[in-house]
Coordinates of C-alpha atoms in Angstrom, one line a residue:
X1 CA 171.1 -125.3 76.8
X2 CA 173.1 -128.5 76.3
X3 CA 175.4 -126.6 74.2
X4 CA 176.2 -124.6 76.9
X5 CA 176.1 -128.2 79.1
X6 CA 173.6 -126.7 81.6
X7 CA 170.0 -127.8 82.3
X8 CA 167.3 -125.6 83.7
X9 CA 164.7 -127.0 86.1
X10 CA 161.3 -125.0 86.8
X11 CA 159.8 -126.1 89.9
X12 CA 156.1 -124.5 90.7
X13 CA 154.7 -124.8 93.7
X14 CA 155.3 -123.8 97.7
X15 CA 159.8 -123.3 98.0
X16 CA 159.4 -125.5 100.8
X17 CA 157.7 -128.5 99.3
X18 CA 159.2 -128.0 95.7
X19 CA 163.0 -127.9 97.3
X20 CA 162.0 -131.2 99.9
X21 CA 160.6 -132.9 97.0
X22 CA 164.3 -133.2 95.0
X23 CA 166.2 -134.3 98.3
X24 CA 167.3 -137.7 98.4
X25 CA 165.0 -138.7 101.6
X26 CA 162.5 -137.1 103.7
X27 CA 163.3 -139.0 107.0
X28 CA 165.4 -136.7 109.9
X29 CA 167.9 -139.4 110.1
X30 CA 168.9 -138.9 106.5
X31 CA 168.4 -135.3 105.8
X32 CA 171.1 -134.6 103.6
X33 CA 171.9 -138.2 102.3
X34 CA 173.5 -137.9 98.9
X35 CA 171.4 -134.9 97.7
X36 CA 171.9 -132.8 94.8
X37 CA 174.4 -129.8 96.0
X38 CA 174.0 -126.7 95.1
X39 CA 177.0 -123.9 95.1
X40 CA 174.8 -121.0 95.0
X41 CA 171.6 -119.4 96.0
X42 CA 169.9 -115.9 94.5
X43 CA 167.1 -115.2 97.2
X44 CA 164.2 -113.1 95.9
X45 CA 160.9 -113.3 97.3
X46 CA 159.5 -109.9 97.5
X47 CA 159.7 -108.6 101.2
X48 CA 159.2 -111.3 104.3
X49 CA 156.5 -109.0 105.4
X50 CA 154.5 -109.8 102.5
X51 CA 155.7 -113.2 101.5
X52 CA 157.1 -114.9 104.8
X53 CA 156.5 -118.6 104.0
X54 CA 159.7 -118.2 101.3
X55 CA 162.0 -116.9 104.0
X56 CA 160.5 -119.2 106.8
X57 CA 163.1 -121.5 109.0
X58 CA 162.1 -124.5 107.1
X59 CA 162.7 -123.4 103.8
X60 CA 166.2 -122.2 104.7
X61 CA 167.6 -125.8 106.5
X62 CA 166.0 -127.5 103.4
X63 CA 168.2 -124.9 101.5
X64 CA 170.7 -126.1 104.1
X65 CA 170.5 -129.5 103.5
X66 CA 171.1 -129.0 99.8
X67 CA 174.3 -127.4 100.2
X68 CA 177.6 -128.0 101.4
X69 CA 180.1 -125.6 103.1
X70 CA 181.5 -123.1 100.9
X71 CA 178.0 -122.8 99.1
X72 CA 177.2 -118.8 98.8
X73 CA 174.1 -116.9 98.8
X74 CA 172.7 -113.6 98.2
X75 CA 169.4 -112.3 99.5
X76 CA 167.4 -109.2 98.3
X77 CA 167.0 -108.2 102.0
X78 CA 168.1 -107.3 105.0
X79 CA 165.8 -107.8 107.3
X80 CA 167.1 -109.4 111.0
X81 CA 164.7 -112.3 111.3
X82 CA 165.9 -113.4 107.9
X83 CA 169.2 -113.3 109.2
X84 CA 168.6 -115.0 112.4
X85 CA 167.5 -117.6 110.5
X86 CA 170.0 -118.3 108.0
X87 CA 172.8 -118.2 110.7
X88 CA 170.9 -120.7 112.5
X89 CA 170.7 -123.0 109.1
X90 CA 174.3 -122.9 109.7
X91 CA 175.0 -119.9 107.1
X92 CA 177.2 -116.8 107.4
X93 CA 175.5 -113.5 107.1
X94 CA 176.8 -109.7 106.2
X95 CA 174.6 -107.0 105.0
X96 CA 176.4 -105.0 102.0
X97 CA 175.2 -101.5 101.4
X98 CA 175.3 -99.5 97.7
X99 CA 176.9 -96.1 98.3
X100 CA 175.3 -94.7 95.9
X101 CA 171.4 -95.9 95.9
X102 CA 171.5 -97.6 99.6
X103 CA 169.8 -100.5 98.9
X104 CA 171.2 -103.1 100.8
X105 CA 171.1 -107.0 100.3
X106 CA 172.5 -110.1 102.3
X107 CA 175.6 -112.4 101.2
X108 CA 177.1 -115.3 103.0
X109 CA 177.9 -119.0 103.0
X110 CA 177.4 -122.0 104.6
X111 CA 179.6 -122.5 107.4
X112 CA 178.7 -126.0 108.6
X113 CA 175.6 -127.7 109.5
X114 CA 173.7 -126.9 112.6
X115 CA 173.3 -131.1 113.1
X116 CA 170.9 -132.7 115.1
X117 CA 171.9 -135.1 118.0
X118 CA 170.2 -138.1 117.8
X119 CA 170.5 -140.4 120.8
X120 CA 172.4 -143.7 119.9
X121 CA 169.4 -146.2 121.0
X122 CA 166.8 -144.4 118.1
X123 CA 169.4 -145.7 115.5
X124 CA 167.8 -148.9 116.8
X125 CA 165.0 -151.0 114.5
X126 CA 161.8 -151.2 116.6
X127 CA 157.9 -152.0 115.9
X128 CA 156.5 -149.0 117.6
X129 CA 154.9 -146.9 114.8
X130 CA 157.1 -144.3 113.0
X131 CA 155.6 -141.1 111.3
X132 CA 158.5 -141.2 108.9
X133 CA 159.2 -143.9 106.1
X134 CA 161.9 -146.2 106.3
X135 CA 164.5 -144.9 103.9
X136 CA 164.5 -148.4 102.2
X137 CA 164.7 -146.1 98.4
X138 CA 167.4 -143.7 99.2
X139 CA 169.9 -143.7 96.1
X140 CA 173.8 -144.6 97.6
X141 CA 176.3 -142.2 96.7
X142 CA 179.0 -143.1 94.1
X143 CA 181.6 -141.6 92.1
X144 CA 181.0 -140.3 89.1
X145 CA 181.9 -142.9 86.5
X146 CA 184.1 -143.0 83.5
X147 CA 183.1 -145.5 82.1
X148 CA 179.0 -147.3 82.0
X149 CA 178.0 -150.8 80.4
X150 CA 174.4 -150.8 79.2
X151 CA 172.9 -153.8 78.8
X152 CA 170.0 -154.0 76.0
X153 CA 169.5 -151.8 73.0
X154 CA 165.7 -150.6 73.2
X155 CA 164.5 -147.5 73.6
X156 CA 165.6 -147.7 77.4
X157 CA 168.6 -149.0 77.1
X158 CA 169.7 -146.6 74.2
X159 CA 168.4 -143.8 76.3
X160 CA 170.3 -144.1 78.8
X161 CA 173.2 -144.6 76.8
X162 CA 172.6 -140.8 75.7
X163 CA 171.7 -139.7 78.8
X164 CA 175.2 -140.7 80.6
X165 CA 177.2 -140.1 77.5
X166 CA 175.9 -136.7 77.6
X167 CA 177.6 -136.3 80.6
X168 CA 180.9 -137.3 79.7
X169 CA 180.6 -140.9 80.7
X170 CA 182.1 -143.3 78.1
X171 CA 179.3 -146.4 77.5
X172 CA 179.4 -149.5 75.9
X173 CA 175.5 -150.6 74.7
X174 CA 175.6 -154.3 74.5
X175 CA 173.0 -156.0 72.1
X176 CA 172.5 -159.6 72.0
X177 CA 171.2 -158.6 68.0
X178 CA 173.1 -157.2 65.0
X179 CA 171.6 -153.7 65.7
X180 CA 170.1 -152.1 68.4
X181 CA 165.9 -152.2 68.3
X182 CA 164.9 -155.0 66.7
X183 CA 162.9 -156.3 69.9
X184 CA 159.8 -154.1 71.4
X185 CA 161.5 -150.8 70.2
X186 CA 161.4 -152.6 66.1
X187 CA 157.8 -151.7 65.5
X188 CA 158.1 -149.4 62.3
X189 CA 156.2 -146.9 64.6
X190 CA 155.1 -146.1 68.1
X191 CA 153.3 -143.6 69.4
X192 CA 153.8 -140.4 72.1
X193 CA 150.5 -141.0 74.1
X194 CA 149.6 -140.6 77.7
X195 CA 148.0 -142.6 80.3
X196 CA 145.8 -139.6 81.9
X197 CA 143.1 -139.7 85.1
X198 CA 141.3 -136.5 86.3
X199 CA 142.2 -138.2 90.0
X200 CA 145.4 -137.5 90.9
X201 CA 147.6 -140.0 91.7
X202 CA 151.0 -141.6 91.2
X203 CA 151.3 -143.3 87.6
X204 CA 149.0 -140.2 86.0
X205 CA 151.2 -137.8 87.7
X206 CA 154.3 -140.1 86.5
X207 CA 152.7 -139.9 82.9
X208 CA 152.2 -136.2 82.4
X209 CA 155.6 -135.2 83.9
X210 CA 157.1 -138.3 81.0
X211 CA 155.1 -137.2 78.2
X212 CA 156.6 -133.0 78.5
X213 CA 159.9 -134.4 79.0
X214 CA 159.2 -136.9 75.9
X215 CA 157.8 -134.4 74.1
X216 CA 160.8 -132.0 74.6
X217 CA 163.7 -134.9 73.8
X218 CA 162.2 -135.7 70.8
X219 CA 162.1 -132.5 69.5
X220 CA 165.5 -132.3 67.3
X221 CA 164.8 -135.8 66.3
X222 CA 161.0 -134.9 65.0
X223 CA 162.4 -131.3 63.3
X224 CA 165.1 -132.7 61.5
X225 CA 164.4 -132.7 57.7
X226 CA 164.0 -136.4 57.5
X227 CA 161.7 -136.1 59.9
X228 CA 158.6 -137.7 58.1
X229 CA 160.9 -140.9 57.7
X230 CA 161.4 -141.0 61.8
X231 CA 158.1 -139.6 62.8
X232 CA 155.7 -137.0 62.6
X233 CA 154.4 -134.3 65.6
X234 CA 151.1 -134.6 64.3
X235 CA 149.5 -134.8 67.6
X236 CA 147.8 -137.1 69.8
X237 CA 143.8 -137.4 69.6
X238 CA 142.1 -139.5 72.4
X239 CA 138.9 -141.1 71.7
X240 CA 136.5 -141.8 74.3
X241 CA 136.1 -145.7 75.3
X242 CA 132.3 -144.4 76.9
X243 CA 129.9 -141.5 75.9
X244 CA 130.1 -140.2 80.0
X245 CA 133.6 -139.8 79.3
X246 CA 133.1 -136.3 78.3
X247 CA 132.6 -134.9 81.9
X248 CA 136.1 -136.6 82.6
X249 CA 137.7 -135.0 79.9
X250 CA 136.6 -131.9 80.6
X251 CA 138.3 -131.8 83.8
X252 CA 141.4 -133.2 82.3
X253 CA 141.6 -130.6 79.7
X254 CA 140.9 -127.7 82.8
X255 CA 144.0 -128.8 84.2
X256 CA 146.5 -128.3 82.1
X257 CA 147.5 -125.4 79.3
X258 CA 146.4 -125.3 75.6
X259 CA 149.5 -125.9 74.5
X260 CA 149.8 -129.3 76.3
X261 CA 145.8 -130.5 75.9
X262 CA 142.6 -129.5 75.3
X263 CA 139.1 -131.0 74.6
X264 CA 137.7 -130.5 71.1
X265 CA 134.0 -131.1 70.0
X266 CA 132.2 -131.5 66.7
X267 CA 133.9 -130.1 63.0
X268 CA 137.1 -129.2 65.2
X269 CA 137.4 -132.8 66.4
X270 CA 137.4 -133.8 62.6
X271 CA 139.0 -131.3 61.1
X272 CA 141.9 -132.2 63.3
X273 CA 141.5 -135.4 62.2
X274 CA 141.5 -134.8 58.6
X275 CA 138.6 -136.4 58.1
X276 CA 134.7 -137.2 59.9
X277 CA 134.3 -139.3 63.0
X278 CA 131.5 -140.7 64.8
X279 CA 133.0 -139.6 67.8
X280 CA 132.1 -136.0 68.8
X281 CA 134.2 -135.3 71.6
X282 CA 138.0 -135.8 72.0
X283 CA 141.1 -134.6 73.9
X284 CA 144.0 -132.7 71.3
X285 CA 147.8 -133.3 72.3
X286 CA 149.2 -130.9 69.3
X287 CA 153.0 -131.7 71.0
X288 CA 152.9 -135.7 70.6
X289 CA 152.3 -137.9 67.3
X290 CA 154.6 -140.8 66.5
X291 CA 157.9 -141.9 65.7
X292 CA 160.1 -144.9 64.4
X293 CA 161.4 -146.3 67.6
X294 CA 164.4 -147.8 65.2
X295 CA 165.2 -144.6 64.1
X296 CA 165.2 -143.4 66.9
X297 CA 167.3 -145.9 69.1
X298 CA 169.6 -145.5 66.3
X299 CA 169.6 -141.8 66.3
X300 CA 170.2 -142.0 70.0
X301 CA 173.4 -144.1 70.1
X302 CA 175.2 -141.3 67.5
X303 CA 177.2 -139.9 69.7
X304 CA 180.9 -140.0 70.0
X305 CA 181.2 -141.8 73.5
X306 CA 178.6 -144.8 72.6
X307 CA 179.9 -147.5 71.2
X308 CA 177.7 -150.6 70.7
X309 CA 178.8 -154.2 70.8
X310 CA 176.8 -157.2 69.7
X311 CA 177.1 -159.6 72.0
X312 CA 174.5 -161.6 74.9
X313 CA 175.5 -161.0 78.3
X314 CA 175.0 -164.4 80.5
X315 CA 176.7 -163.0 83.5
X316 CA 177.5 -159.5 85.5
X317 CA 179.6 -159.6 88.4
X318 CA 181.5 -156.7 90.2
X319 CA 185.1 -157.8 91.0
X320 CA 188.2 -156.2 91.8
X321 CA 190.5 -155.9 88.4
X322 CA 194.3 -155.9 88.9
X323 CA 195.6 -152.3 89.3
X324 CA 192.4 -151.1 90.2
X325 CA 191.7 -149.7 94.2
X326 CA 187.9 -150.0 93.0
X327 CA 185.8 -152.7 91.7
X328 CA 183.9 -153.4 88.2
X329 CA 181.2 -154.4 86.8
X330 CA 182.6 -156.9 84.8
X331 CA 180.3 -158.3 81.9
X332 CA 180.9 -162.2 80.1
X333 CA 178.9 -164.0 78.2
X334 CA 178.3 -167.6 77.8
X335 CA 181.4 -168.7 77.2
X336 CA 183.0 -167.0 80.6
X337 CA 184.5 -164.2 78.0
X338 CA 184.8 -161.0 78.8
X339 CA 182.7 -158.7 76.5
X340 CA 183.5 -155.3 78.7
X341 CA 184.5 -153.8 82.1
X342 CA 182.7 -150.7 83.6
X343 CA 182.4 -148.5 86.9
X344 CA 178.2 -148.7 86.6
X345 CA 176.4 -151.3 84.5
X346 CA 172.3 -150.6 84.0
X347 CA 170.1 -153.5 82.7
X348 CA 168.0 -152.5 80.2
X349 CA 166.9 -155.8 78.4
X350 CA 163.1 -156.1 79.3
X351 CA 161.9 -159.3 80.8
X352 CA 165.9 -160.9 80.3
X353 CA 166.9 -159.0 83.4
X354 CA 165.3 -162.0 85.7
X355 CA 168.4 -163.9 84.1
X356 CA 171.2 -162.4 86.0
X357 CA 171.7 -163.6 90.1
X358 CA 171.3 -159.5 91.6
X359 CA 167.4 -159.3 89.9
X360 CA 166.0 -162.8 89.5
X361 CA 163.4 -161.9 92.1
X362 CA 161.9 -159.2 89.7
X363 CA 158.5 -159.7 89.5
X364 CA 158.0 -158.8 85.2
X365 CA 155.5 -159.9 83.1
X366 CA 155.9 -160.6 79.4
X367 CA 153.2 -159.5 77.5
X368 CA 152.9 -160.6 73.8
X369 CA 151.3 -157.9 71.1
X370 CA 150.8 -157.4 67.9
X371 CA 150.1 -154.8 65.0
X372 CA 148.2 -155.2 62.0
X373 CA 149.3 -153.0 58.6
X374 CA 146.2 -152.3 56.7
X375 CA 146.7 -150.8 53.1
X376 CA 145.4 -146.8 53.5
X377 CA 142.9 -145.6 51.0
X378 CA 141.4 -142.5 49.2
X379 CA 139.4 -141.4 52.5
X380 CA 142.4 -142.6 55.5
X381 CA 145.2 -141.0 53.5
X382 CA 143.1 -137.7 55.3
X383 CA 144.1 -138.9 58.2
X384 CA 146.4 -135.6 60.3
X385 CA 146.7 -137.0 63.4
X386 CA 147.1 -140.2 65.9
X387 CA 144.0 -141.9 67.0
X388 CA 143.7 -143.6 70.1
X389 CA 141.1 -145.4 72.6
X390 CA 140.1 -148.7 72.6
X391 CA 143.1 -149.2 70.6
X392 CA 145.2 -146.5 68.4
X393 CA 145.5 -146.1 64.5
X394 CA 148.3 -143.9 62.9
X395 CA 148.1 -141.6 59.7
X396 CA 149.0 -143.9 56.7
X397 CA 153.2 -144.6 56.1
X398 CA 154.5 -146.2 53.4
X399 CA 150.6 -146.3 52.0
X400 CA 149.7 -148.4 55.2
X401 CA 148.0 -147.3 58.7
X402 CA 149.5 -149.4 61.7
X403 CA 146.5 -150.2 63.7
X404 CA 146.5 -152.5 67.5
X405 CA 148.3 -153.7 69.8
X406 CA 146.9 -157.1 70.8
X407 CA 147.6 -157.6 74.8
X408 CA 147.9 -161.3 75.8
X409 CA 149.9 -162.8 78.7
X410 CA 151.3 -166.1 79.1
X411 CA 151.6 -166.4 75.2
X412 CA 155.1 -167.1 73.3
X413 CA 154.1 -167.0 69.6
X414 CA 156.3 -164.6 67.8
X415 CA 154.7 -164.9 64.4
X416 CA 151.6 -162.9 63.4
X417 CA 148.1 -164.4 64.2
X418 CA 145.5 -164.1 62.2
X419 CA 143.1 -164.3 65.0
X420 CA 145.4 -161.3 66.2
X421 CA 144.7 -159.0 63.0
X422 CA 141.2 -160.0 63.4
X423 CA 141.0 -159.0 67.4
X424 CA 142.6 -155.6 66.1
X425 CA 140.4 -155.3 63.2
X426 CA 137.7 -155.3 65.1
X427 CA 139.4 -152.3 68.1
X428 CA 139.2 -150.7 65.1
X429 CA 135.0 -150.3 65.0
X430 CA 134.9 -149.6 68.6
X431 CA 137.6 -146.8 68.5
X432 CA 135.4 -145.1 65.8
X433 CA 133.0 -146.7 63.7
X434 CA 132.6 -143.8 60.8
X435 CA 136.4 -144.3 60.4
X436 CA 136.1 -148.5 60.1
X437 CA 133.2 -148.4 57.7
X438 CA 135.9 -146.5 55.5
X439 CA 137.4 -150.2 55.0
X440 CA 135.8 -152.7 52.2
X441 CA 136.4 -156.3 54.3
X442 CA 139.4 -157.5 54.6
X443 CA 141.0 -160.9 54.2
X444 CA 143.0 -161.1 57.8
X445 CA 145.3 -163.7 56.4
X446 CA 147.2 -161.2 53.6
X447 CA 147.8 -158.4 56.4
X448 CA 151.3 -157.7 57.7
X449 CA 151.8 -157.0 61.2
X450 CA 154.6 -157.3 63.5
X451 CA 154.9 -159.2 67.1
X452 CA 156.9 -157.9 69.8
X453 CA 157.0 -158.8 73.5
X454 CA 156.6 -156.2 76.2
X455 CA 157.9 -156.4 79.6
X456 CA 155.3 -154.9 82.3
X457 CA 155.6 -154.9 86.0
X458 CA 152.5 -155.7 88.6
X459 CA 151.3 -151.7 89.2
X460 CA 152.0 -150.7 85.7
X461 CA 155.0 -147.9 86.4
X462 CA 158.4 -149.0 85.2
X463 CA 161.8 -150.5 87.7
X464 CA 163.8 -147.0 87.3
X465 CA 167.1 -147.2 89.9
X466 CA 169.9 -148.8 92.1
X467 CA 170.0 -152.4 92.1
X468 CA 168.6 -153.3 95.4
X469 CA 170.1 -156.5 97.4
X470 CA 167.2 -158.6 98.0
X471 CA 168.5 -160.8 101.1
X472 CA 169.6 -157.5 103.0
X473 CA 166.0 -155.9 102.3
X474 CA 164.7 -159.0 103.9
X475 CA 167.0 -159.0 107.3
X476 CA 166.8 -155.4 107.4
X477 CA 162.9 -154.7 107.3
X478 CA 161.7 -158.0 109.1
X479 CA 160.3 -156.0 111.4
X480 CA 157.6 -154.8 108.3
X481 CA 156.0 -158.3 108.7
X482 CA 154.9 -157.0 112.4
X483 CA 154.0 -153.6 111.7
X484 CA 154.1 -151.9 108.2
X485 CA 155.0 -148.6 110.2
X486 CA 157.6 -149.8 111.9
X487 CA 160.9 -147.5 112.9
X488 CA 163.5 -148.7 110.6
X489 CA 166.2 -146.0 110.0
X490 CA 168.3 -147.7 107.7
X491 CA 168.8 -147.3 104.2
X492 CA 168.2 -149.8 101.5
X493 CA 171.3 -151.8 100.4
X494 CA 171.8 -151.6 96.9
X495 CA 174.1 -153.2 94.1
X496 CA 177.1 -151.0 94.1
X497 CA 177.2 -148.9 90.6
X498 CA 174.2 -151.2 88.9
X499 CA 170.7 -150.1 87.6
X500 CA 167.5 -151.2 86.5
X501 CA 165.9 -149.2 83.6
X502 CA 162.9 -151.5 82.7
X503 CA 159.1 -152.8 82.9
X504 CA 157.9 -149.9 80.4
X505 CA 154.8 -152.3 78.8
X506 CA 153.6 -150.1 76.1
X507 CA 155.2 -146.8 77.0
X508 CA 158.7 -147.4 76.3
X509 CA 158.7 -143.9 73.8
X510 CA 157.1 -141.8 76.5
X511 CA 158.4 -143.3 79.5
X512 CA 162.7 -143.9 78.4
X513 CA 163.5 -139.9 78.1
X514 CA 162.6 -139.5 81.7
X515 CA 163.7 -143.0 83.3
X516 CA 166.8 -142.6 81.5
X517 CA 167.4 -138.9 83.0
X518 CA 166.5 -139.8 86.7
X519 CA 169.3 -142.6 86.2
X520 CA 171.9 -140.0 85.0
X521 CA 170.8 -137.4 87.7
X522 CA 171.6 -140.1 90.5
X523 CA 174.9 -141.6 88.9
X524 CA 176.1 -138.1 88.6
X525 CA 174.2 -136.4 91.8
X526 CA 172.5 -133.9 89.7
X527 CA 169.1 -132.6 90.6
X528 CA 166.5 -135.1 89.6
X529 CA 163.5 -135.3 86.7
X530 CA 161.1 -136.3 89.0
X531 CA 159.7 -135.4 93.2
X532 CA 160.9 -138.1 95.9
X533 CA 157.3 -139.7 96.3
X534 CA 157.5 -140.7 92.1
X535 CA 161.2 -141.7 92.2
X536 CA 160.0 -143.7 95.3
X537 CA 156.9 -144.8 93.4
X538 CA 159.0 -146.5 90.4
X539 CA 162.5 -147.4 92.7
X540 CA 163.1 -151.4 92.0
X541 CA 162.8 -152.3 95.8
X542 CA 159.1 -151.5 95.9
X543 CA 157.9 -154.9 95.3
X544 CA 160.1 -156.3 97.9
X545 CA 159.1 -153.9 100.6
X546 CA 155.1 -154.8 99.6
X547 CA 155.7 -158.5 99.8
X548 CA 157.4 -158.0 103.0
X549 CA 154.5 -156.0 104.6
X550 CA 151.9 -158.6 102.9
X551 CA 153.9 -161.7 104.4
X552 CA 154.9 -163.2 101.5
X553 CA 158.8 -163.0 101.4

């Protein structure tokens, strides 16, 4: 409903577990640290009788926690113990009775608190082992800015330049080039695709809850009537990379909707494809397909509070400016100029975000790939839908299919390779061999390509968040060194107003929408895109706390 500027968040699962999982930290010491506030509550969860776990204690002094005084509810009962339990969450309570039909409900509002005392010593760091995390990824409160600077003009960076302006936040996207995406995000066309694993963990979970966000944000972009020039929701086919990988799809496939995935087998498998595979067995993403990450960026910054300046930023420092009470991020470039001032600044520029003082510590990898464009014929013009596997192919655009990516590290070469269209000619045969053996032999040498460089990070999920300050992570969880588990109650120290929206590697499409939501949710304290233990699992002081525990910081 963004033209009604409100946004709608289904959670499904226990009320206690969903309603924890958006707070801002789980320890007891932090309980209500900078959550997401809420101004009312609508109560309805059948009778407590039948249903007591969603009017339990626990529930309410989580509901407690996300509210502030003056916050109202209204409960479809009237039972006492419900009551009880909401005064002692620190909420008023009256029962109101129709005249007519007497059916009653509960109304009230949070009073105050009921607070905790904790003794002045347990404040104090110690190695003994702690059940609870230290809060070394809680997100500091600020003010909601006027004004952001975004720093890099890929997919990320323009992203988030939506995302904030959205909001009513006035940005500046500066972009070392003439135009925005003409670095990772200027590949003619990339592809909605998800990184799945029928085990549950962090970066699958991560990668499903990206791809139905993805697939949502796209969605004006994808129907507009141009939309065959910027993309095409063709949907997503994955290939299997071993014949045992059918019992793994399967279970993939049991786990979520139709809508979302499914396995197909046999003539469906091809005629999805628009045309015969050797493969027999595949998982369908109808939602996904592929889009012009150009196109896109540009489509992203067209919006009347974005403005984009081309400039290289050397240098980001937060000073106070004359007849200002608060400081800015002040941005220069290599000459000492000023290029802008802002309240927030978020570095977006891939692996050039080691260059300024607050993240030279990042550890980022640049990963150089390429794409081969091999001329489509009679039989691949068939071609409906996105391949992918060992490698991925696209349907045919501009009477070409775009076929890769190489993956090498440690390699600068920003010209094509022949080697490189070789390497991806040969992907080609092990992501289907029916659908190479539709190519006559090709000379590598007269194929076009591109060559981009991605930025990747050590456990493969992307640096989403505040700005952490190294040298006070390192004094304040010394103790980690000791005893991983140690009792550390204080919060990470962060960067004031500055974030990190990098380290996609490959998934820049499906991963910006997302990354570039949580950023706005916690510069504007709205409720957040993704649960505590995956804003947690992508925060940029993750890497500093694991070297600490393994001794080497």
């Amino acid at each position: 409903f963004k033209d009604k500027n409100i946004a709608l968040t289904l959670m499904y699962g226990d009320a206690y577990d969903m309603l924890s999982s958006i707070k801002n930290s789980e320890h007891p010491f932090f309980e209500r640290a900078n959550n997401p506030i809420f101004d009312a509550w609508f109560l309805d969860g059948f009778s407590p009788k039948n249903n007591p776990e969603i009017w339990s204690a626990e529930v309410f002094r989580v509901i407690a926690d996300l509210s502030q005084p003056g916050t109202t509810f209204s409960a479809s009962t009237t039972d006492n113990f419900t009551k009880e339990r909401l005064i002692q969450a620190g909420f008023s309570s009256e029962t109101i009775t129709h005249s007519k039909s007497k059916v009653g409900y509960t109304r009230g509002q949070l009073i105050d608190w009921r607070n905790k005392h904790i003794p002045k010593k347990s404040w104090n760091p110690t190695l003994f082992n702690s059940s609870h995390k230290a809060p070394w990824y809680l997100t500091p409160e600020i003010k909601k800015p006027s004004k952001a600077i975004i720093i890099g003009g890929g997919i990320s960076g323009c992203s988030t330049a939506r995302a904030l302006a959205e909001r009513g936040i006035s940005v500046t996207l500066i972009e070392r080039h003439k135009r925005v995406a003409q670095e990772a995000s200027g590949n003619a066309q990339g592809v909605l695709y998800p990184k799945l694993s029928s085990s549950i963990s962090e970066i699958s979970r991560f990668g499903i809850s990206s791809l139905i966000l993805a697939s949502k944000f796209y969605k004006n972009f994808l129907d507009n009537k141009q939309s065959k020039i910027y993309g095409d929701r063709c949907g997503v086919i994955i290939l299997p990379k071993k014949s045992d990988d059918i019992e793994n799809f399967k279970r993939i496939s049991l786990e979520y909707p139709d809508d979302f995935v499914r396995l197909i087998i046999n003539k469906e498998l091809d005629k999805k494809a628009g045309l015969p595979l050797s493969n027999r067995f595949g998982l369908f993403f109808p939602q996904l397909g592929w889009i012009s990450p150009p196109e896109a960026c540009r489509w992203l910054v067209e919006h009347p509070l974005i403005s984009v300046k081309s400039a290289e930023v050397e240098d980001i420092q937060l000073k106070k400016i004359s007849g200002s009470k608060e400081e800015s991020w002040v941005a220069t470039d290599n000459m000492k100029k000023t290029l802008e001032i802002a309240d927030i600044a978020v570095i977006a520029c891939s692996f050039e975000s080691k260059k300024f003082n607050q993240t030279n510590y990042l550890p980022l990898t640049r990963v150089r790939g390429q794409t081969t464009a091999i001329p489509a014929n009679n039989v691949t013009s068939c071609l409906k839908t996105v391949l992918c596997g060992k490698s991925y192919f696209l349907p045919a655009f501009n009477n070409a299919h775009t076929l890769g990516a190489t993956y090498k590290t440690n390699e600068n070469q920003a010209s094509n390779l022949m080697e490189d269209h070789e390497e991806n000619i040969t992907q080609l045969d092990l992501l289907d061999q029916s659908l190479a053996e539709n190519f006559d032999p090709v000379d590598a040498s007269s194929l076009d390509g591109r060559t981009s460089f991605r930025c990747t990070t050590p456990d493969f999920l992307p640096i989403v968040g505040p700005a952490p300050k190294l040298n006070n992570y390192l004094k304040d969880y010394k103790l980690m060194k000791k005893n991983a588990r140690s009792h550390i109650p204080i919060p990470g120290a962060t960067w004031k107003g500055l974030y990190l929206n990098i380290g996609h590697g490959s998934k820049g499409l499906s991963y910006a929408p997302i990354c570039a939501d949580l950023i706005a949710s916690q510069v504007c304290k709205e409720v957040p895109p993704l649960e505590l233990d995956l804003r947690r699992a992508i925060h940029p002081g993750r890497f500093i706390i694991r070297d600490i525990k393994r001794n080497k910081l």
